[in-house]
Amino acid sequence: MHGMANYSLMANAVRMLAVDSVEKSKSGHPGAPMGMAEMGTVLWRDQMRHNPLNPNWLNRDRFVLSNGHASMLQYALLHLTGYDLGIDDLKNFRQFHSRTPGHPEYGYTKGVETTTGPLGQGITNAVGMALAEKLLAEEFNRDGYPIVDHHTYVFAGDGCLMEGISHEACALAGTWGLGKLIVFYDDNGISIDGEVEGWFNEDVRRRFESYNWHVISPVDGDSVDQLTKAIKKAKVVHNKPTLIICRTIIGKGSPNKAGKEECHGAPLGAAEAELVRKELKWSYAPFEIPAEVYADFDCKATGMRAENNWNQLFMEYQSRHPDLATELLRRYEHELPANWAQIVENGLHLANQKQETIASRKASQNSIEYFAEFLPEFIGGSADLTGSNLTKWSKAISLNEHNHFTGNYISYGVREFGMSAIMSGMYLHGGLRPFGGTFLMFSEYARNALRMASLMKIAPIFVYTHDSIGLGEDGPTHQPVEQLASLRVIPNMDVWRPCDTVETMAAWGSAISNTKTPSSLVFSRQNLKFMPRDHAQLMDIARGGYVLQDGGATPDYAIIATGSEVELATNVADKLRAQGKKIRVISMPSTNVFDRQDAAYRKQVLSGAKKMVAIEAGVADTWYKYVGTDGVIVAMNSFGESAPAGELFAHFGFTVDAILAKLVAE
């Protein structure tokens, strides 16, 4: 601690910045920041190791505001401790293109580690960050050189703990013994509908103890002394994550609204804001902060000192372990190996030479096997479907396999949502490149995590197998129909559905190369026939769609297909050619990537045909933009059935004869 700070004045500065910003914008959530002001003050000023002058310092403690609606708490703390977030930014709270959006957004505000708002996601991202810290420490630290050594702190409220994803993530955090994860639970007993005891009355302490967490409870969330002791206590427990249960009063300081839901998600109103000033004996105008508060809060000098000490240590580490130091910095920057383009091209040629006819999930495993040699940052996993997803490669080591916490493969258990948000947390932390698998059908469970990764423009890789009615006997509960279309419409998400081993290798190459968007890679259960290609076609796969078989400038039909239906499209083409027709076959493994190509290329692939046809064993909706309203779409317009795959494809019209009949009828 630097000198005797006036904590009461500091916490009230946080409260008033929240009250004034929400008041000015006429929208927001003042209650939680007012109730959590002491928690934020103690943590950010005294206990958290961070450098406001370099928010991206590699070994900083991470902070996640899981109850993201309390964003003004984080913005007030960033401002007061010395980050590049001025008082004008706070006055601009919730306004267009401001650096203080309604919920904290990664990339908008320096010092915000992840985008939070949908409750439960933040705490789950934090589990991913803490896992990354533990794994990287295990991999890179050497005696006397704890290069990766920091905590992950979370603020979470009742809503986060109600969300199902918190159960998934916190159970895993306990299983993994993430001792440097410290979660503060803002236990104020109030949610939007009022007092939570009518719908949230579980024993949180016992719940978290059963997950193998260290729980500190009860802590008075207004007591600087109790909060300080609790954090120190949490830091000495190394084998378990810690939950600190802080009793707080929502809207503390508001004479008429404290402790009530009225202050949760609406401005207090001008009259009540004045009463808060009186209650707190705060004699300053809106957005006016006394100099002593700025002086007490300022973390720039302590932050610089902490980073300089670490830089000193890192320089020594660099001279002793030069290769490790270079590798660590490369990975934190999400930099790919120097000859990456060549590695991808060699992989394509390799797959092309082998000419294998295998399921694309198997081709995916072969691609992982190939790329893992060059990417030690790969960390794979599956939500209890490893043997089906084929996400594990020969040199993968399961987490904790040798009773020693290391490894690059994670069994997440049946937790698709948790897995997906933990992967985002690992990616955000830096140093690892996560991918994880489940059945395509169960992308539904993970949907919000996929959306958040896309929103943040980060690049975990989501692997989905069993991609259509082709999985057969498991029936419509497990057969994805609308999932491909729904993934394709998420902004910033690249969806790949390759038709053979070569396209699978290209999809993996593209997903790894792309560090600004997440990718969903979609694979078949059944065998897919190898398609011959020349060198130009090999290179064009990366453009998302290309001409696989040329039918000249004005073919009678141009048939677009993806995945398992590409072979069907070529068989239809053969039949039509035998009738003297000119046919172009277009393979389009990624509509998203294809749509980003220049107009000339797209025109070259799509234009000139008398009739456009699209074939895909999913819903038709996204195909109209390529074939037009007068084109022919062979697709699903219902859920599947339980039967062997061949019978289903015949029943739903995915046969050469059925398609030919449909073309004649048009």
JSON list of C-alpha atoms in Angstrom, two decimals, residues 456-601:
[
{"chain": "A", "resi": 456, "resn": "MET", "atom": "CA", "xyz": [-14.48, -10.13, -30.21]},
{"chain": "A", "resi": 457, "resn": "LYS", "atom": "CA", "xyz": [-12.75, -11.05, -33.49]},
{"chain": "A", "resi": 458, "resn": "ILE", "atom": "CA", "xyz": [-10.69, -13.77, -31.84]},
{"chain": "A", "resi": 459, "resn": "ALA", "atom": "CA", "xyz": [-9.83, -17.10, -33.37]},
{"chain": "A", "resi": 460, "resn": "PRO", "atom": "CA", "xyz": [-10.55, -20.28, -31.45]},
{"chain": "A", "resi": 461, "resn": "ILE", "atom": "CA", "xyz": [-11.36, -23.17, -33.80]},
{"chain": "A", "resi": 462, "resn": "PHE", "atom": "CA", "xyz": [-14.65, -25.04, -33.33]},
{"chain": "A", "resi": 463, "resn": "VAL", "atom": "CA", "xyz": [-14.67, -28.58, -34.73]},
{"chain": "A", "resi": 464, "resn": "TYR", "atom": "CA", "xyz": [-18.01, -30.19, -35.57]},
{"chain": "A", "resi": 465, "resn": "THR", "atom": "CA", "xyz": [-18.49, -33.73, -36.85]},
{"chain": "A", "resi": 466, "resn": "HIS", "atom": "CA", "xyz": [-21.53, -35.82, -37.80]},
{"chain": "A", "resi": 467, "resn": "ASP", "atom": "CA", "xyz": [-22.64, -33.06, -40.07]},
{"chain": "A", "resi": 468, "resn": "SER", "atom": "CA", "xyz": [-25.95, -34.15, -41.61]},
{"chain": "A", "resi": 469, "resn": "ILE", "atom": "CA", "xyz": [-28.63, -36.81, -41.91]},
{"chain": "A", "resi": 470, "resn": "GLY", "atom": "CA", "xyz": [-25.60, -38.89, -42.98]},
{"chain": "A", "resi": 471, "resn": "LEU", "atom": "CA", "xyz": [-25.11, -39.89, -39.36]},
{"chain": "A", "resi": 472, "resn": "GLY", "atom": "CA", "xyz": [-28.12, -42.11, -39.82]},
{"chain": "A", "resi": 473, "resn": "GLU", "atom": "CA", "xyz": [-29.55, -44.23, -37.05]},
{"chain": "A", "resi": 474, "resn": "ASP", "atom": "CA", "xyz": [-29.19, -41.71, -34.21]},
{"chain": "A", "resi": 475, "resn": "GLY", "atom": "CA", "xyz": [-32.18, -39.98, -35.77]},
{"chain": "A", "resi": 476, "resn": "PRO", "atom": "CA", "xyz": [-33.45, -36.41, -35.93]},
{"chain": "A", "resi": 477, "resn": "THR", "atom": "CA", "xyz": [-32.36, -35.48, -32.39]},
{"chain": "A", "resi": 478, "resn": "HIS", "atom": "CA", "xyz": [-28.76, -35.84, -33.53]},
{"chain": "A", "resi": 479, "resn": "GLN", "atom": "CA", "xyz": [-29.05, -34.95, -37.21]},
{"chain": "A", "resi": 480, "resn": "PRO", "atom": "CA", "xyz": [-28.22, -31.32, -37.88]},
{"chain": "A", "resi": 481, "resn": "VAL", "atom": "CA", "xyz": [-30.44, -29.68, -40.48]},
{"chain": "A", "resi": 482, "resn": "GLU", "atom": "CA", "xyz": [-30.50, -25.92, -39.79]},
{"chain": "A", "resi": 483, "resn": "GLN", "atom": "CA", "xyz": [-27.12, -25.64, -38.01]},
{"chain": "A", "resi": 484, "resn": "LEU", "atom": "CA", "xyz": [-24.91, -24.97, -41.05]},
{"chain": "A", "resi": 485, "resn": "ALA", "atom": "CA", "xyz": [-27.11, -22.10, -42.18]},
{"chain": "A", "resi": 486, "resn": "SER", "atom": "CA", "xyz": [-27.34, -20.65, -38.70]},
{"chain": "A", "resi": 487, "resn": "LEU", "atom": "CA", "xyz": [-23.54, -20.73, -38.22]},
{"chain": "A", "resi": 488, "resn": "ARG", "atom": "CA", "xyz": [-22.98, -19.08, -41.60]},
{"chain": "A", "resi": 489, "resn": "VAL", "atom": "CA", "xyz": [-25.08, -16.08, -40.68]},
{"chain": "A", "resi": 490, "resn": "ILE", "atom": "CA", "xyz": [-23.00, -15.19, -37.58]},
{"chain": "A", "resi": 491, "resn": "PRO", "atom": "CA", "xyz": [-20.90, -12.12, -38.58]},
{"chain": "A", "resi": 492, "resn": "ASN", "atom": "CA", "xyz": [-17.11, -12.80, -38.55]},
{"chain": "A", "resi": 493, "resn": "MET", "atom": "CA", "xyz": [-17.54, -16.58, -38.35]},
{"chain": "A", "resi": 494, "resn": "ASP", "atom": "CA", "xyz": [-15.86, -18.67, -41.08]},
{"chain": "A", "resi": 495, "resn": "VAL", "atom": "CA", "xyz": [-17.70, -21.94, -41.62]},
{"chain": "A", "resi": 496, "resn": "TRP", "atom": "CA", "xyz": [-15.99, -24.72, -43.60]},
{"chain": "A", "resi": 497, "resn": "ARG", "atom": "CA", "xyz": [-17.62, -27.91, -44.82]},
{"chain": "A", "resi": 498, "resn": "PRO", "atom": "CA", "xyz": [-15.00, -29.69, -46.91]},
{"chain": "A", "resi": 499, "resn": "CYS", "atom": "CA", "xyz": [-15.75, -32.42, -49.45]},
{"chain": "A", "resi": 500, "resn": "ASP", "atom": "CA", "xyz": [-12.59, -34.56, -49.10]},
{"chain": "A", "resi": 501, "resn": "THR", "atom": "CA", "xyz": [-9.12, -34.89, -47.56]},
{"chain": "A", "resi": 502, "resn": "VAL", "atom": "CA", "xyz": [-7.62, -32.03, -49.57]},
{"chain": "A", "resi": 503, "resn": "GLU", "atom": "CA", "xyz": [-10.36, -29.52, -48.75]},
{"chain": "A", "resi": 504, "resn": "THR", "atom": "CA", "xyz": [-10.14, -30.60, -45.11]},
{"chain": "A", "resi": 505, "resn": "MET", "atom": "CA", "xyz": [-6.42, -29.79, -45.06]},
{"chain": "A", "resi": 506, "resn": "ALA", "atom": "CA", "xyz": [-7.19, -26.42, -46.71]},
{"chain": "A", "resi": 507, "resn": "ALA", "atom": "CA", "xyz": [-9.95, -25.70, -44.15]},
{"chain": "A", "resi": 508, "resn": "TRP", "atom": "CA", "xyz": [-7.57, -26.34, -41.26]},
{"chain": "A", "resi": 509, "resn": "GLY", "atom": "CA", "xyz": [-4.84, -24.27, -42.95]},
{"chain": "A", "resi": 510, "resn": "SER", "atom": "CA", "xyz": [-7.27, -21.39, -43.41]},
{"chain": "A", "resi": 511, "resn": "ALA", "atom": "CA", "xyz": [-8.67, -21.59, -39.86]},
{"chain": "A", "resi": 512, "resn": "ILE", "atom": "CA", "xyz": [-5.19, -21.53, -38.32]},
{"chain": "A", "resi": 513, "resn": "SER", "atom": "CA", "xyz": [-4.00, -18.73, -40.64]},
{"chain": "A", "resi": 514, "resn": "ASN", "atom": "CA", "xyz": [-6.95, -16.56, -39.73]},
{"chain": "A", "resi": 515, "resn": "THR", "atom": "CA", "xyz": [-6.30, -14.88, -36.39]},
{"chain": "A", "resi": 516, "resn": "LYS", "atom": "CA", "xyz": [-9.14, -12.33, -36.63]},
{"chain": "A", "resi": 517, "resn": "THR", "atom": "CA", "xyz": [-12.14, -14.62, -36.85]},
{"chain": "A", "resi": 518, "resn": "PRO", "atom": "CA", "xyz": [-13.20, -17.88, -35.28]},
{"chain": "A", "resi": 519, "resn": "SER", "atom": "CA", "xyz": [-13.74, -20.83, -37.60]},
{"chain": "A", "resi": 520, "resn": "SER", "atom": "CA", "xyz": [-16.27, -23.64, -37.47]},
{"chain": "A", "resi": 521, "resn": "LEU", "atom": "CA", "xyz": [-14.98, -26.74, -39.27]},
{"chain": "A", "resi": 522, "resn": "VAL", "atom": "CA", "xyz": [-17.73, -29.18, -40.17]},
{"chain": "A", "resi": 523, "resn": "PHE", "atom": "CA", "xyz": [-16.95, -32.82, -40.95]},
{"chain": "A", "resi": 524, "resn": "SER", "atom": "CA", "xyz": [-18.72, -36.00, -42.01]},
{"chain": "A", "resi": 525, "resn": "ARG", "atom": "CA", "xyz": [-19.10, -39.30, -40.25]},
{"chain": "A", "resi": 526, "resn": "GLN", "atom": "CA", "xyz": [-19.26, -41.20, -43.54]},
{"chain": "A", "resi": 527, "resn": "ASN", "atom": "CA", "xyz": [-16.48, -41.71, -46.14]},
{"chain": "A", "resi": 528, "resn": "LEU", "atom": "CA", "xyz": [-16.11, -39.04, -48.82]},
{"chain": "A", "resi": 529, "resn": "LYS", "atom": "CA", "xyz": [-14.57, -39.69, -52.22]},
{"chain": "A", "resi": 530, "resn": "PHE", "atom": "CA", "xyz": [-11.26, -38.04, -53.11]},
{"chain": "A", "resi": 531, "resn": "MET", "atom": "CA", "xyz": [-11.61, -35.41, -55.87]},
{"chain": "A", "resi": 532, "resn": "PRO", "atom": "CA", "xyz": [-8.72, -34.93, -58.33]},
{"chain": "A", "resi": 533, "resn": "ARG", "atom": "CA", "xyz": [-7.50, -31.32, -58.81]},
{"chain": "A", "resi": 534, "resn": "ASP", "atom": "CA", "xyz": [-4.76, -29.43, -60.60]},
{"chain": "A", "resi": 535, "resn": "HIS", "atom": "CA", "xyz": [-2.39, -27.01, -58.86]},
{"chain": "A", "resi": 536, "resn": "ALA", "atom": "CA", "xyz": [-4.54, -23.92, -59.55]},
{"chain": "A", "resi": 537, "resn": "GLN", "atom": "CA", "xyz": [-7.60, -25.63, -58.05]},
{"chain": "A", "resi": 538, "resn": "LEU", "atom": "CA", "xyz": [-5.58, -26.65, -55.01]},
{"chain": "A", "resi": 539, "resn": "MET", "atom": "CA", "xyz": [-4.68, -23.01, -54.42]},
{"chain": "A", "resi": 540, "resn": "ASP", "atom": "CA", "xyz": [-8.25, -21.81, -55.04]},
{"chain": "A", "resi": 541, "resn": "ILE", "atom": "CA", "xyz": [-9.75, -23.90, -52.23]},
{"chain": "A", "resi": 542, "resn": "ALA", "atom": "CA", "xyz": [-8.57, -21.22, -49.80]},
{"chain": "A", "resi": 543, "resn": "ARG", "atom": "CA", "xyz": [-10.90, -18.78, -51.60]},
{"chain": "A", "resi": 544, "resn": "GLY", "atom": "CA", "xyz": [-13.91, -20.64, -50.19]},
{"chain": "A", "resi": 545, "resn": "GLY", "atom": "CA", "xyz": [-15.41, -21.71, -53.52]},
{"chain": "A", "resi": 546, "resn": "TYR", "atom": "CA", "xyz": [-13.95, -22.71, -56.90]},
{"chain": "A", "resi": 547, "resn": "VAL", "atom": "CA", "xyz": [-14.71, -24.53, -60.12]},
{"chain": "A", "resi": 548, "resn": "LEU", "atom": "CA", "xyz": [-14.05, -28.23, -59.58]},
{"chain": "A", "resi": 549, "resn": "GLN", "atom": "CA", "xyz": [-15.24, -29.31, -63.05]},
{"chain": "A", "resi": 550, "resn": "ASP", "atom": "CA", "xyz": [-15.41, -26.79, -65.87]},
{"chain": "A", "resi": 551, "resn": "GLY", "atom": "CA", "xyz": [-18.33, -26.79, -68.27]},
{"chain": "A", "resi": 552, "resn": "GLY", "atom": "CA", "xyz": [-17.17, -23.85, -70.41]},
{"chain": "A", "resi": 553, "resn": "ALA", "atom": "CA", "xyz": [-18.36, -20.22, -70.37]},
{"chain": "A", "resi": 554, "resn": "THR", "atom": "CA", "xyz": [-22.09, -20.96, -70.76]},
{"chain": "A", "resi": 555, "resn": "PRO", "atom": "CA", "xyz": [-22.86, -24.35, -69.22]},
{"chain": "A", "resi": 556, "resn": "ASP", "atom": "CA", "xyz": [-26.41, -25.70, -69.20]},
{"chain": "A", "resi": 557, "resn": "TYR", "atom": "CA", "xyz": [-26.15, -26.18, -65.44]},
{"chain": "A", "resi": 558, "resn": "ALA", "atom": "CA", "xyz": [-23.78, -24.91, -62.77]},
{"chain": "A", "resi": 559, "resn": "ILE", "atom": "CA", "xyz": [-24.09, -27.16, -59.72]},
{"chain": "A", "resi": 560, "resn": "ILE", "atom": "CA", "xyz": [-22.85, -25.88, -56.35]},
{"chain": "A", "resi": 561, "resn": "ALA", "atom": "CA", "xyz": [-22.34, -28.33, -53.50]},
{"chain": "A", "resi": 562, "resn": "THR", "atom": "CA", "xyz": [-20.51, -28.74, -50.21]},
{"chain": "A", "resi": 563, "resn": "GLY", "atom": "CA", "xyz": [-19.16, -31.61, -48.12]},
{"chain": "A", "resi": 564, "resn": "SER", "atom": "CA", "xyz": [-20.62, -35.06, -48.80]},
{"chain": "A", "resi": 565, "resn": "GLU", "atom": "CA", "xyz": [-22.87, -33.66, -51.54]},
{"chain": "A", "resi": 566, "resn": "VAL", "atom": "CA", "xyz": [-19.96, -32.72, -53.83]},
{"chain": "A", "resi": 567, "resn": "GLU", "atom": "CA", "xyz": [-19.54, -36.35, -54.87]},
{"chain": "A", "resi": 568, "resn": "LEU", "atom": "CA", "xyz": [-23.29, -36.48, -55.56]},
{"chain": "A", "resi": 569, "resn": "ALA", "atom": "CA", "xyz": [-22.99, -33.30, -57.68]},
{"chain": "A", "resi": 570, "resn": "THR", "atom": "CA", "xyz": [-20.19, -34.86, -59.79]},
{"chain": "A", "resi": 571, "resn": "ASN", "atom": "CA", "xyz": [-22.28, -38.02, -60.31]},
{"chain": "A", "resi": 572, "resn": "VAL", "atom": "CA", "xyz": [-25.26, -35.91, -61.45]},
{"chain": "A", "resi": 573, "resn": "ALA", "atom": "CA", "xyz": [-22.89, -34.00, -63.74]},
{"chain": "A", "resi": 574, "resn": "ASP", "atom": "CA", "xyz": [-21.63, -37.26, -65.29]},
{"chain": "A", "resi": 575, "resn": "LYS", "atom": "CA", "xyz": [-25.21, -38.31, -66.08]},
{"chain": "A", "resi": 576, "resn": "LEU", "atom": "CA", "xyz": [-26.08, -34.94, -67.61]},
{"chain": "A", "resi": 577, "resn": "ARG", "atom": "CA", "xyz": [-22.90, -34.92, -69.70]},
{"chain": "A", "resi": 578, "resn": "ALA", "atom": "CA", "xyz": [-23.89, -38.33, -71.05]},
{"chain": "A", "resi": 579, "resn": "GLN", "atom": "CA", "xyz": [-27.05, -36.55, -72.27]},
{"chain": "A", "resi": 580, "resn": "GLY", "atom": "CA", "xyz": [-24.88, -34.02, -74.11]},
{"chain": "A", "resi": 581, "resn": "LYS", "atom": "CA", "xyz": [-25.21, -31.25, -71.53]},
{"chain": "A", "resi": 582, "resn": "LYS", "atom": "CA", "xyz": [-22.40, -28.91, -70.48]},
{"chain": "A", "resi": 583, "resn": "ILE", "atom": "CA", "xyz": [-22.00, -28.93, -66.72]},
{"chain": "A", "resi": 584, "resn": "ARG", "atom": "CA", "xyz": [-19.93, -26.87, -64.28]},
{"chain": "A", "resi": 585, "resn": "VAL", "atom": "CA", "xyz": [-19.43, -28.24, -60.77]},
{"chain": "A", "resi": 586, "resn": "ILE", "atom": "CA", "xyz": [-18.56, -25.72, -58.07]},
{"chain": "A", "resi": 587, "resn": "SER", "atom": "CA", "xyz": [-17.30, -26.87, -54.71]},
{"chain": "A", "resi": 588, "resn": "MET", "atom": "CA", "xyz": [-17.98, -24.28, -52.04]},
{"chain": "A", "resi": 589, "resn": "PRO", "atom": "CA", "xyz": [-16.51, -25.41, -48.75]},
{"chain": "A", "resi": 590, "resn": "SER", "atom": "CA", "xyz": [-16.84, -21.93, -47.18]},
{"chain": "A", "resi": 591, "resn": "THR", "atom": "CA", "xyz": [-19.54, -19.51, -48.30]},
{"chain": "A", "resi": 592, "resn": "ASN", "atom": "CA", "xyz": [-18.22, -16.90, -45.85]},
{"chain": "A", "resi": 593, "resn": "VAL", "atom": "CA", "xyz": [-14.72, -16.91, -47.32]},
{"chain": "A", "resi": 594, "resn": "PHE", "atom": "CA", "xyz": [-16.08, -17.03, -50.86]},
{"chain": "A", "resi": 595, "resn": "ASP", "atom": "CA", "xyz": [-18.24, -13.96, -50.22]},
{"chain": "A", "resi": 596, "resn": "ARG", "atom": "CA", "xyz": [-15.11, -11.98, -49.24]},
{"chain": "A", "resi": 597, "resn": "GLN", "atom": "CA", "xyz": [-13.42, -12.61, -52.62]},
{"chain": "A", "resi": 598, "resn": "ASP", "atom": "CA", "xyz": [-13.31, -9.85, -55.24]},
{"chain": "A", "resi": 599, "resn": "ALA", "atom": "CA", "xyz": [-16.28, -9.45, -57.55]},
{"chain": "A", "resi": 600, "resn": "ALA", "atom": "CA", "xyz": [-14.33, -10.58, -60.63]},
{"chain": "A", "resi": 601, "resn": "TYR", "atom": "CA", "xyz": [-13.44, -13.93, -59.03]}
]
